[in-house]
PDB file of C-alpha atoms in Angstrom:
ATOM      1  CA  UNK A   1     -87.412  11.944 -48.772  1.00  0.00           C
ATOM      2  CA  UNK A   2     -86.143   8.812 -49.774  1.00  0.00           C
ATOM      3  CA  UNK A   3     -88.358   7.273 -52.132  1.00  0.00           C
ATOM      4  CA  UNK A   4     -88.534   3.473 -53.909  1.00  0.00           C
ATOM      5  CA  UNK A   5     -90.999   2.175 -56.856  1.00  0.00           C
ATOM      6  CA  UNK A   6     -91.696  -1.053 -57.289  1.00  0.00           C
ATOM      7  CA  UNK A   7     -93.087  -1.831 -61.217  1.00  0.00           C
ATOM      8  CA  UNK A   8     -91.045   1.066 -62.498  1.00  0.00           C
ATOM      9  CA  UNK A   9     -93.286   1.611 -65.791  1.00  0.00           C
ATOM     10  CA  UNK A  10     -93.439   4.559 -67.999  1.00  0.00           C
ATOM     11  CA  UNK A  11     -95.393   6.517 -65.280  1.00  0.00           C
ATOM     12  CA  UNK A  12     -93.637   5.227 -61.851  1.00  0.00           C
ATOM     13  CA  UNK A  13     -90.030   5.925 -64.010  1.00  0.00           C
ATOM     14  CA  UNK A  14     -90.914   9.439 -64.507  1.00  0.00           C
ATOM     15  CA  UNK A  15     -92.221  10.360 -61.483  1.00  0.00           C
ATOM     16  CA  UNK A  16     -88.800   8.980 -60.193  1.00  0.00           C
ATOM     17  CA  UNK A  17     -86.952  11.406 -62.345  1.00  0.00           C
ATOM     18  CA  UNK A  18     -89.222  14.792 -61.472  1.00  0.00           C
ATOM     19  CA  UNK A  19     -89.489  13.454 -57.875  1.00  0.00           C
ATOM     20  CA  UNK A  20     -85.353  13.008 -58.377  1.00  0.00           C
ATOM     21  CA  UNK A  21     -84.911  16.337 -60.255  1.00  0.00           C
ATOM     22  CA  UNK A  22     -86.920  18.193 -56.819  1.00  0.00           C
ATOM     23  CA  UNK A  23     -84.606  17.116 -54.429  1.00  0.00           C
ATOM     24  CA  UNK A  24     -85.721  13.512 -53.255  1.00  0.00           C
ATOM     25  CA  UNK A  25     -83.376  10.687 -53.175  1.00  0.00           C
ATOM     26  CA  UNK A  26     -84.835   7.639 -55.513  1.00  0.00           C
ATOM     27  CA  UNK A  27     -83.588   4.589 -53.018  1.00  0.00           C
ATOM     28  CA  UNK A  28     -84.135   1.786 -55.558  1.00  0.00           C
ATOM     29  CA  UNK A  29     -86.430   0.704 -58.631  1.00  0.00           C
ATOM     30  CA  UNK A  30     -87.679  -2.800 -59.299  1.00  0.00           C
ATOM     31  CA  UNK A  31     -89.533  -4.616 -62.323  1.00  0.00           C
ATOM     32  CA  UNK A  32     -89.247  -6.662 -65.459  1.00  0.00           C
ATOM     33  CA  UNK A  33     -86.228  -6.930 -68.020  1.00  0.00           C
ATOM     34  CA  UNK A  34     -88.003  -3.238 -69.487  1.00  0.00           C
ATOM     35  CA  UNK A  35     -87.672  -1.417 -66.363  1.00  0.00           C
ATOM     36  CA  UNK A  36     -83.876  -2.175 -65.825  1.00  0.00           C
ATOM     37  CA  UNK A  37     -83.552  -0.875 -69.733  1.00  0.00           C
ATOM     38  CA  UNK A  38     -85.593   2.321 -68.365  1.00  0.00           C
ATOM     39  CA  UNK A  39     -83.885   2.688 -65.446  1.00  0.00           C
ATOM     40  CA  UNK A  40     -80.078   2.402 -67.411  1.00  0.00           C
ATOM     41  CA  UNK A  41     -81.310   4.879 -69.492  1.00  0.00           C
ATOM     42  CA  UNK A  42     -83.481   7.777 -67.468  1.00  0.00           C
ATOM     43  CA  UNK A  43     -82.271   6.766 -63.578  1.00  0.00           C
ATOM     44  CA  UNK A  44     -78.516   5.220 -64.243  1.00  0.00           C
ATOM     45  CA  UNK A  45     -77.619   6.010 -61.051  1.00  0.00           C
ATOM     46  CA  UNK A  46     -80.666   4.293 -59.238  1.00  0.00           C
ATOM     47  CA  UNK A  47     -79.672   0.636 -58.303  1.00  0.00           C
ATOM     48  CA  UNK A  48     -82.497  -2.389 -59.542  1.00  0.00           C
ATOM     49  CA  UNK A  49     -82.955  -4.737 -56.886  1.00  0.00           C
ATOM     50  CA  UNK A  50     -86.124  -7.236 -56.019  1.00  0.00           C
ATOM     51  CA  UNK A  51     -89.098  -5.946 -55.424  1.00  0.00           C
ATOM     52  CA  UNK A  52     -88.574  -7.603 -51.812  1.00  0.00           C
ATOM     53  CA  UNK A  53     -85.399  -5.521 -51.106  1.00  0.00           C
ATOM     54  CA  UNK A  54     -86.351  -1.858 -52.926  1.00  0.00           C
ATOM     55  CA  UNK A  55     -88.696  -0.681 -50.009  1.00  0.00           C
ATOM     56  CA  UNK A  56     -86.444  -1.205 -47.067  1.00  0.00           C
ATOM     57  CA  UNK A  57     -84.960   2.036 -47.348  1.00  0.00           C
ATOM     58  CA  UNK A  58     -87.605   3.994 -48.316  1.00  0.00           C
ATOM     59  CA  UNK A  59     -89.953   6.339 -46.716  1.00  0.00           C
ATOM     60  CA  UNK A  60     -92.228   6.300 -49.758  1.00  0.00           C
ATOM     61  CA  UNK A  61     -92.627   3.542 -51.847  1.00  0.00           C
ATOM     62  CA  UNK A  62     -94.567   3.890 -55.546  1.00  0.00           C
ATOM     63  CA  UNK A  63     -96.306   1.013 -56.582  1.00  0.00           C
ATOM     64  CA  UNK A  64     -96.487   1.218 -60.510  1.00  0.00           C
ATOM     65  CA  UNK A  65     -97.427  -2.300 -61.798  1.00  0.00           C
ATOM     66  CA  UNK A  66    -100.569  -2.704 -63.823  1.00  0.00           C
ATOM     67  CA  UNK A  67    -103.770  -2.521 -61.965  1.00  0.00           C
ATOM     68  CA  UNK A  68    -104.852  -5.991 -61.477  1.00  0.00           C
ATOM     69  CA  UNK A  69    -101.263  -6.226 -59.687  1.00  0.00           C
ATOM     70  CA  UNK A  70    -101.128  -3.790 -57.467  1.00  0.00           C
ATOM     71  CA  UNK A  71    -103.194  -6.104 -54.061  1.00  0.00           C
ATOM     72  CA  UNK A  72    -100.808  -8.621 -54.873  1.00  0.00           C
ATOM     73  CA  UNK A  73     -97.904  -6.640 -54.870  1.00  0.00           C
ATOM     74  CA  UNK A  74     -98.276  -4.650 -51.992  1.00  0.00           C
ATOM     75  CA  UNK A  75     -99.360  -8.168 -50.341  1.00  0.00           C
ATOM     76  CA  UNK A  76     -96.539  -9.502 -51.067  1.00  0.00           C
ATOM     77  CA  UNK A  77     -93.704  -6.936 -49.811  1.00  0.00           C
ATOM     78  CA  UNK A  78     -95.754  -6.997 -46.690  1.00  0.00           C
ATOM     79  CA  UNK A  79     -95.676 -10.422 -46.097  1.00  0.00           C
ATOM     80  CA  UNK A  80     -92.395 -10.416 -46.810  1.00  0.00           C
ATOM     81  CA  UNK A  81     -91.211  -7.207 -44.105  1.00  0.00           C
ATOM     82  CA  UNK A  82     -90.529  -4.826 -46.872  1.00  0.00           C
ATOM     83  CA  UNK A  83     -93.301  -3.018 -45.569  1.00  0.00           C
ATOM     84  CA  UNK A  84     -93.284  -1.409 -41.977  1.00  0.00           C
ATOM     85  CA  UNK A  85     -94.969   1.344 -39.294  1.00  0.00           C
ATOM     86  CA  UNK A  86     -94.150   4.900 -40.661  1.00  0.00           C
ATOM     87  CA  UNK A  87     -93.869   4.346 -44.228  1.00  0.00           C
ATOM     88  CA  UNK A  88     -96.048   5.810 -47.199  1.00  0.00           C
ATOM     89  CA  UNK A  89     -97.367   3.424 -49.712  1.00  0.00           C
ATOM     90  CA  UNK A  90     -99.054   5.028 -52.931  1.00  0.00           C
ATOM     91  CA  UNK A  91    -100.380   3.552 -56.255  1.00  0.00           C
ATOM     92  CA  UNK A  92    -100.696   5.481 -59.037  1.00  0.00           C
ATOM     93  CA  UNK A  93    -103.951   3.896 -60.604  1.00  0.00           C
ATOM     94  CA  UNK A  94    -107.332   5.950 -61.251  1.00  0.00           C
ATOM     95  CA  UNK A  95    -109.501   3.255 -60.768  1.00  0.00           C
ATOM     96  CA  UNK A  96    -108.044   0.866 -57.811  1.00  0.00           C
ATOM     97  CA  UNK A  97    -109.137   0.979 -54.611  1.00  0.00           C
ATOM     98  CA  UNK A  98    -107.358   1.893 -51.386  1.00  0.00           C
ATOM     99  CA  UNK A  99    -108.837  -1.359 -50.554  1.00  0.00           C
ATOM    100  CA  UNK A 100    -105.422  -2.569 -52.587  1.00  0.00           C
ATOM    101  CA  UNK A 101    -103.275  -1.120 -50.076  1.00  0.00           C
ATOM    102  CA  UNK A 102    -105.089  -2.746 -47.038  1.00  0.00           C
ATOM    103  CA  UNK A 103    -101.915  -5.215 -45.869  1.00  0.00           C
ATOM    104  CA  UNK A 104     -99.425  -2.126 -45.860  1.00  0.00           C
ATOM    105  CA  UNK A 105    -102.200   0.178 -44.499  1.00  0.00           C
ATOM    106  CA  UNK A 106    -102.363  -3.229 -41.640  1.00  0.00           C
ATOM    107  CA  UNK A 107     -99.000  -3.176 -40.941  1.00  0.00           C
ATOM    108  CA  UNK A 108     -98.851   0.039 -40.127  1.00  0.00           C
ATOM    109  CA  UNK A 109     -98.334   2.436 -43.679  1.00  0.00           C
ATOM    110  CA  UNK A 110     -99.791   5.309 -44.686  1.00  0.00           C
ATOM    111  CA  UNK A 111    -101.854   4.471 -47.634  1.00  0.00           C
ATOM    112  CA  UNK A 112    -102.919   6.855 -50.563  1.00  0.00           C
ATOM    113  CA  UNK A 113    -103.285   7.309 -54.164  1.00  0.00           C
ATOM    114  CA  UNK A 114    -101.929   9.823 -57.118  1.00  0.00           C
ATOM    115  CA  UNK A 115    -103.837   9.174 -60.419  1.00  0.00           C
ATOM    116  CA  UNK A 116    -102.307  12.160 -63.102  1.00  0.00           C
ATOM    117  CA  UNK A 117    -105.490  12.698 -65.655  1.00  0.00           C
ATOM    118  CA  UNK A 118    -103.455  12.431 -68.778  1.00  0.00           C
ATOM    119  CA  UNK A 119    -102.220   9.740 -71.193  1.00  0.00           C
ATOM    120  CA  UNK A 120     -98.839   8.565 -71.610  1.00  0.00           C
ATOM    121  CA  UNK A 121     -97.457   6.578 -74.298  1.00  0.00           C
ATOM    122  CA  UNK A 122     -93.737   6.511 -73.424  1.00  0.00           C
ATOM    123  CA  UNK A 123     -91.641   8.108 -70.608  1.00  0.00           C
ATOM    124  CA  UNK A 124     -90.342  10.628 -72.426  1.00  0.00           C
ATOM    125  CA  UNK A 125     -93.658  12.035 -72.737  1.00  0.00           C
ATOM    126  CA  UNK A 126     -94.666  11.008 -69.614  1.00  0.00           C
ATOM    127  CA  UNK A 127     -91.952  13.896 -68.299  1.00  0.00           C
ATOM    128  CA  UNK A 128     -92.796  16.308 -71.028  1.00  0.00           C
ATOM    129  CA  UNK A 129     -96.682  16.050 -69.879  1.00  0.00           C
ATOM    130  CA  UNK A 130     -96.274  15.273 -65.913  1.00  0.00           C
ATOM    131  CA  UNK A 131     -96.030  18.932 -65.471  1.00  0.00           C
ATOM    132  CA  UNK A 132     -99.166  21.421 -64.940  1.00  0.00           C
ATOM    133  CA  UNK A 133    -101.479  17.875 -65.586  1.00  0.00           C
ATOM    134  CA  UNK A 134    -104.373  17.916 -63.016  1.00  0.00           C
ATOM    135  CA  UNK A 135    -103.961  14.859 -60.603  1.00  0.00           C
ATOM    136  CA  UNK A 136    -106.627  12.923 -58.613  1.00  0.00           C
ATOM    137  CA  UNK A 137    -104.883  12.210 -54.746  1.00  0.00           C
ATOM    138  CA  UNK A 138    -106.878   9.816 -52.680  1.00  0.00           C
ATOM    139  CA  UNK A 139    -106.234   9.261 -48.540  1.00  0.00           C
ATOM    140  CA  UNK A 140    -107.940   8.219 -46.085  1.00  0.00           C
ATOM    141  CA  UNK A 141    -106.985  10.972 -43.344  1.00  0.00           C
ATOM    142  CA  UNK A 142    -105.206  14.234 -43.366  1.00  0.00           C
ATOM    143  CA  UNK A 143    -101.194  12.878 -43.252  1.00  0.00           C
ATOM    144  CA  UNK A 144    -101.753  10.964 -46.660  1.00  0.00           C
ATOM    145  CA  UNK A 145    -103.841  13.930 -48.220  1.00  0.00           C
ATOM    146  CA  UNK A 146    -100.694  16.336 -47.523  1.00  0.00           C
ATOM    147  CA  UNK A 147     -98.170  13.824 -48.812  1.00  0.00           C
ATOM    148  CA  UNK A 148     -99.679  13.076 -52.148  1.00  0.00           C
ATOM    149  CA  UNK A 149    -100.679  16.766 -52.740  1.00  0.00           C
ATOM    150  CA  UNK A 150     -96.669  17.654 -51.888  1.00  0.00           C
ATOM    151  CA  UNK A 151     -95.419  15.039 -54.029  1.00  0.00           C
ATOM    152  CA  UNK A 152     -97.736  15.947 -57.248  1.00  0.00           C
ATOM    153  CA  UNK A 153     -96.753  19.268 -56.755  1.00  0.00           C
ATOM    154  CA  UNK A 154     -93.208  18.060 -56.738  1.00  0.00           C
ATOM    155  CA  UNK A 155     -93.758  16.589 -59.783  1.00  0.00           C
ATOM    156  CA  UNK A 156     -94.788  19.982 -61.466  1.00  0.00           C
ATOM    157  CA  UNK A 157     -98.639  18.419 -61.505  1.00  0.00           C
ATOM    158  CA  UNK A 158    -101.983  20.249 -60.331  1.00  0.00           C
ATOM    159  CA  UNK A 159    -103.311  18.183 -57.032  1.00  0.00           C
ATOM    160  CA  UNK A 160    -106.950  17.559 -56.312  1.00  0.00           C
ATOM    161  CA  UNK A 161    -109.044  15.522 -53.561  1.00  0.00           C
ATOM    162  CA  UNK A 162    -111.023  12.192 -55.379  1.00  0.00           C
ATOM    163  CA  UNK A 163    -113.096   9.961 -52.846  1.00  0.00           C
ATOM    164  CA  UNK A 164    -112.119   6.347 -52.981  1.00  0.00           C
ATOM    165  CA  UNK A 165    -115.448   5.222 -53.336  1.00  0.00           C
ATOM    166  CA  UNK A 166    -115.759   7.936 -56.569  1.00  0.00           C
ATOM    167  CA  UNK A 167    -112.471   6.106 -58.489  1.00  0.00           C
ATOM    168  CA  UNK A 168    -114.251   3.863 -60.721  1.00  0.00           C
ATOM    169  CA  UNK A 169    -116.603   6.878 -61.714  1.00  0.00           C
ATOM    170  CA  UNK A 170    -114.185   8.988 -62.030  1.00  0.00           C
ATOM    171  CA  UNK A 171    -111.637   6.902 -63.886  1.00  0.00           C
ATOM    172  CA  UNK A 172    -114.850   5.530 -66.395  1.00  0.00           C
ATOM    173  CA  UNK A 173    -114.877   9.654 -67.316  1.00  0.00           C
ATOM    174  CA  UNK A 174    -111.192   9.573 -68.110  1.00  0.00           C
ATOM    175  CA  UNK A 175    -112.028   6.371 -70.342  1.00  0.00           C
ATOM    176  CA  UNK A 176    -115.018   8.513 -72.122  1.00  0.00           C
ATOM    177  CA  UNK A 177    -112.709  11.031 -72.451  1.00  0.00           C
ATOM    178  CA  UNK A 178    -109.669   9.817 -73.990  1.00  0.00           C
ATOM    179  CA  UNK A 179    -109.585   6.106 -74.588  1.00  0.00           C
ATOM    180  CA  UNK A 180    -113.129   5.754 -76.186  1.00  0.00           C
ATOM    181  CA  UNK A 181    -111.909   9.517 -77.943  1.00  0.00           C
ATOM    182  CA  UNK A 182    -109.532   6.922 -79.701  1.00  0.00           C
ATOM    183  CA  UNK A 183    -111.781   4.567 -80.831  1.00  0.00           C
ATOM    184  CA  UNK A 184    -114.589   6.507 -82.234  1.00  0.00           C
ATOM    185  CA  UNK A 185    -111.307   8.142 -84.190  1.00  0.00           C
ATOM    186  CA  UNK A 186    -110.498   4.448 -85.155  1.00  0.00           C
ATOM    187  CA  UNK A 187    -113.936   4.012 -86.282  1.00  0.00           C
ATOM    188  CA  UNK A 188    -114.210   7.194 -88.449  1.00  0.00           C
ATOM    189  CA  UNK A 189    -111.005   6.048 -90.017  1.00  0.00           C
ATOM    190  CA  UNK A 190    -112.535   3.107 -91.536  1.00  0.00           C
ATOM    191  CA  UNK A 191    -115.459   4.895 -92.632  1.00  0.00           C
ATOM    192  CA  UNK A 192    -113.589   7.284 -94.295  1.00  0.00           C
ATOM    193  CA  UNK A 193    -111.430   5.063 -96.253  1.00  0.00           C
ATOM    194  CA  UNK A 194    -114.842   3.339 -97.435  1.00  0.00           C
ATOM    195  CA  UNK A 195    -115.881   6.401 -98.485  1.00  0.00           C
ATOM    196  CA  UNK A 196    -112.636   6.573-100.491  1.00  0.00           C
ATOM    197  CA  UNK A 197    -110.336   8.805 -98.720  1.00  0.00           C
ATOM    198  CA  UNK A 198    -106.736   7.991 -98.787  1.00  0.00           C
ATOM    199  CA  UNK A 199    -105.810   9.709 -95.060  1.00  0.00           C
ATOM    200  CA  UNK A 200    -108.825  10.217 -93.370  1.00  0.00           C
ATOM    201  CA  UNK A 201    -107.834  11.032 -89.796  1.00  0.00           C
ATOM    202  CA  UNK A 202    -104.961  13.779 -91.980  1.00  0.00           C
ATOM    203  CA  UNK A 203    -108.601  15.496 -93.463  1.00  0.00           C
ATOM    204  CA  UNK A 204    -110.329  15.326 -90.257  1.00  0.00           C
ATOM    205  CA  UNK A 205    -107.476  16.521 -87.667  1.00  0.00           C
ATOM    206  CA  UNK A 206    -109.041  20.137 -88.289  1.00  0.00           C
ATOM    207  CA  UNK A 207    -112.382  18.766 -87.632  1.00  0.00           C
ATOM    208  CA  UNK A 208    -111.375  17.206 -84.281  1.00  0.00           C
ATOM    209  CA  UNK A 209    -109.436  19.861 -82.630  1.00  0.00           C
ATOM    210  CA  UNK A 210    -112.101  22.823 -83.337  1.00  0.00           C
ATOM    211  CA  UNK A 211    -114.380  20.512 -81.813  1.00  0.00           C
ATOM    212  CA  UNK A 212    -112.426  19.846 -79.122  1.00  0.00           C
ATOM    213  CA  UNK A 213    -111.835  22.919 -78.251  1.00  0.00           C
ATOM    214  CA  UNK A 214    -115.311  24.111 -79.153  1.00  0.00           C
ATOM    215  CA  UNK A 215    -115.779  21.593 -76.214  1.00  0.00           C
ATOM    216  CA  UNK A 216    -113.891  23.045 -73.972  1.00  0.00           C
ATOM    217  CA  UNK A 217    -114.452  26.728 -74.334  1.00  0.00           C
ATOM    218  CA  UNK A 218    -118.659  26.290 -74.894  1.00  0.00           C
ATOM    219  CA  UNK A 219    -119.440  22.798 -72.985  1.00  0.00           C
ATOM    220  CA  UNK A 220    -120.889  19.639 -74.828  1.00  0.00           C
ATOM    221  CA  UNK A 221    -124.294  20.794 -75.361  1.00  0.00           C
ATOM    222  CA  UNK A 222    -123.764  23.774 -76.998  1.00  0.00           C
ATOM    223  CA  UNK A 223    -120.555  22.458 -78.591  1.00  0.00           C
ATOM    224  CA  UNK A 224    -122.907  19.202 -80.182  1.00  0.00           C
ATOM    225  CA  UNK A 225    -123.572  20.073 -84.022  1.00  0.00           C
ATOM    226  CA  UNK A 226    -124.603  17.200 -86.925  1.00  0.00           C
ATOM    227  CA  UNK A 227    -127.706  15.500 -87.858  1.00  0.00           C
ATOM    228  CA  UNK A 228    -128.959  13.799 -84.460  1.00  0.00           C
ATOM    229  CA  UNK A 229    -129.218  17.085 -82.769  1.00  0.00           C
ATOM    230  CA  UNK A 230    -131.272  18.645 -85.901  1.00  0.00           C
ATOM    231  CA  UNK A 231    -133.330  15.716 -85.974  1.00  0.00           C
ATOM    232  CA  UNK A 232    -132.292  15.328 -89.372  1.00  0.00           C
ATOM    233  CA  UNK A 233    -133.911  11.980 -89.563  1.00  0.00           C
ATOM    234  CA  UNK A 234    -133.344  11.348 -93.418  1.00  0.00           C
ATOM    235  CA  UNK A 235    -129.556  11.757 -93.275  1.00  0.00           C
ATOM    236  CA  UNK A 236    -129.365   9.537 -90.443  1.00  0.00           C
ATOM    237  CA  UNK A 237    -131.202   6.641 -92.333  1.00  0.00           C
ATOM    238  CA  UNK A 238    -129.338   7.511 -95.294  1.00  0.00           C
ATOM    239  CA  UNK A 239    -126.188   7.156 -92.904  1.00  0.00           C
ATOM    240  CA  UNK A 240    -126.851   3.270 -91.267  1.00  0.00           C
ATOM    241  CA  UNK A 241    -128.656   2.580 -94.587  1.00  0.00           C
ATOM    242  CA  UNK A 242    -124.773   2.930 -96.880  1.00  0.00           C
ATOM    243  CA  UNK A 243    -122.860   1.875 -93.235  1.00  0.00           C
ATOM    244  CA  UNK A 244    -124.751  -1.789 -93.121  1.00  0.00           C
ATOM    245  CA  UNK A 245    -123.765  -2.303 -96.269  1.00  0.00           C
ATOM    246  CA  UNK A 246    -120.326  -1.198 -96.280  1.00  0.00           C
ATOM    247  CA  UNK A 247    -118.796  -0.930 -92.639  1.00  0.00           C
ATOM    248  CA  UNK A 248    -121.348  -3.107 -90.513  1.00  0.00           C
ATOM    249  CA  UNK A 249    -119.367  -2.708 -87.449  1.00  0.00           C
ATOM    250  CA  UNK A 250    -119.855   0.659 -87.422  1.00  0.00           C
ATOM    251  CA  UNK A 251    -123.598   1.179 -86.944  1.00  0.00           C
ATOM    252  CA  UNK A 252    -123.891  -0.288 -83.558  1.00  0.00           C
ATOM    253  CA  UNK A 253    -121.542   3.334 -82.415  1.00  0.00           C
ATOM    254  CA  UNK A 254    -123.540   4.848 -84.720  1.00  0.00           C
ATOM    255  CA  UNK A 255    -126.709   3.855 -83.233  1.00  0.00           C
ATOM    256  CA  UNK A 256    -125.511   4.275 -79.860  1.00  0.00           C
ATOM    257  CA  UNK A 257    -123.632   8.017 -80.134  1.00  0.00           C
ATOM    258  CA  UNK A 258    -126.730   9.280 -81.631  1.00  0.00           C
ATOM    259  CA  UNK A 259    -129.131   8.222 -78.905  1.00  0.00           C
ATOM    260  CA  UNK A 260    -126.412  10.360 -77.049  1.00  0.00           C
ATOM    261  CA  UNK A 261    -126.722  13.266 -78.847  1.00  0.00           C
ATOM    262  CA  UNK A 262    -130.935  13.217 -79.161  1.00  0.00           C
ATOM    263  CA  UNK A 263    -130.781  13.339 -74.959  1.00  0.00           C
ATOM    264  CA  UNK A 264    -128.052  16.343 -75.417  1.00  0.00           C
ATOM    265  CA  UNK A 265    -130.779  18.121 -77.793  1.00  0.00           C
ATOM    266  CA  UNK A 266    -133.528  17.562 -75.653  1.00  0.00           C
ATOM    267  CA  UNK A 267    -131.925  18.699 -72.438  1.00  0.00           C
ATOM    268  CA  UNK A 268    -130.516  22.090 -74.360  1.00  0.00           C
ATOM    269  CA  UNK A 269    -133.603  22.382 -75.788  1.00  0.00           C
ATOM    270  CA  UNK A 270    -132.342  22.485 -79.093  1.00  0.00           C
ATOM    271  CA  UNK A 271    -134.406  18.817 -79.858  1.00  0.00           C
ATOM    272  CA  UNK A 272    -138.142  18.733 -79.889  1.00  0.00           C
ATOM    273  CA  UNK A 273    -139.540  15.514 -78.105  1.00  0.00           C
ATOM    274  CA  UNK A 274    -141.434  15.035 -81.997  1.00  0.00           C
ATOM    275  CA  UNK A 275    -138.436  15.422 -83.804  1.00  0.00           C
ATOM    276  CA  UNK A 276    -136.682  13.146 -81.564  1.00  0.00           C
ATOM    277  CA  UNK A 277    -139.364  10.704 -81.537  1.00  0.00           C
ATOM    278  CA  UNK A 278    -138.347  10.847 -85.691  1.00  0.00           C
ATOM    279  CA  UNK A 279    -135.088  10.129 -85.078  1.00  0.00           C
ATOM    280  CA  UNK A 280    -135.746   7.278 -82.911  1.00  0.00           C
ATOM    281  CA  UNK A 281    -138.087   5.145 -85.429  1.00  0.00           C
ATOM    282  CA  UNK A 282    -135.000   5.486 -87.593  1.00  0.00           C
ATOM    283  CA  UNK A 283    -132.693   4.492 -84.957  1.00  0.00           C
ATOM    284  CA  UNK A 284    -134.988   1.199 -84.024  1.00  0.00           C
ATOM    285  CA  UNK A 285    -134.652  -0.197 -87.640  1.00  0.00           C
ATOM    286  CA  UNK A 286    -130.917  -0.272 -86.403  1.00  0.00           C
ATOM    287  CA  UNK A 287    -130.938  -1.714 -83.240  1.00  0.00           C
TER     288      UNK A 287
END
């Protein structure tokens, strides 16, 4: 197939270069000054045009800008008769609606998504990680199911149905499980260099990935260890007691992850509703 992306980022470059690399012809790329310095350097032999002009040869065109862009975007090739009957228009965002693709879906497009559940800081690791990654594909009939479940398996990736209407769940899950992963790790950093150590997240990597995978191999509530799921109610006051006075931001997380973890103790049963009733006068103080 002959295939175009317009807002070639880190994600829309690589899947250019696997889609390239399994026999499809990448038409054209478009985007700022950084995507011409990503194209020179992983598709030299792809031209850069307009965003206007790299869909007219294309019988799939990626759209890769930033969320909040992708409506306009697609409005605007349409508008503009980059967009026609028989084409394939996909975005690769977890959260955005089909709803974004409505103009090329009006003019005559198949319209669908590919959303790969992984992070990706740069392109490089965007092609190291792009294979085996599970991948949410979202169509509204058969023809764009098939395409986007070829074209992630093209791509080396795992393919799986996600309901339009399920996206914003779905991609708040992905947030829970990496990006907010991130900032509790930001947040234990501080703490531990209150508490004096000179690499904290060094000391803890051990910590985090046997709880990771303890995660993965025994499931949250049986993975869940620490005070809140004890009800160790004195070492959680003596917690938010040395944590107000020394990193205030923290206790609101605090406060908030442990409420978490009493409703993981009660459900497993591990939690008594009295020693969780303990726990929460504690937590109150704090709130």
């Amino acid at each position: 197939m002959d295939i175009a992306v317009v807002g070639a980022g880190r994600v829309g470059t690589a899947f250019a270069v696997l889609l390239a690399r399994a026999g499809h012809r990448i038409v054209a790329v478009s985007g700022r000054e950084a995507t011409r310095e990503r194209a020179a350097v992983y598709l030299p032999w792809v031209p850069v045009v307009d965003p206007s002009d790299a869909p007219k040869q294309a019988a799939v065109v990626l759209i890769g800008t930033p969320d909040d862009a992708i409506e306009a975007t697609c409005g605007s090739l349409v508008r503009e008769g980059a967009i026609a009957h028989g084409q394939a228009v996909v975005h690769l965002s977890g959260a955005t609606s089909l709803e974004a693709l409505t103009s090329a879906r009006s003019a005559g497009a198949v319209v669908l998504s590919i959303h790969p559940l992984q992070t990706f800081p740069s392109v490089d690791a965007a092609l190291d990680r792009l294979p085996g990654v599970p991948m949410a594909v979202t169509a509204l009939a058969g023809d764009g199911h098939r395409l986007g479940e070829q074209l992630v398996r093209e791509v080396g990736g795992r393919p799986f149905r996600l309901d339009d209407a399920a996206k914003p769940l779905y991609h708040a899950a992905a947030v829970f499980a990496s990006n907010y992963l991130v900032a509790v790790s930001a947040v234990a950093e501080a703490v531990g260099r209150a508490a004096g150590l000179e690499d904290p997240l060094a000391l803890m990597a051990p910590l985090q990935r046997t709880t990771l995978a303890n995660v993965i191999e025994m499931g949250s509530d049986a993975a869940m260890t620490g005070p809140a799921i004890r009800g160790d109610a004195g070492t959680i006051a003596r917690h938010l007691e040395e944590l107000s006075r020394t990193v205030p931001d923290a206790v609101p997380a605090y406060v908030a992850l442990a409420r978490v973890a009493l409703d993981m103790g009660v459900r497993s049963g591990r939690l008594t509703p009295d020693r969780r009733r303990t726990v929460e006068t504690v937590l109150e103080r704090w709130s």
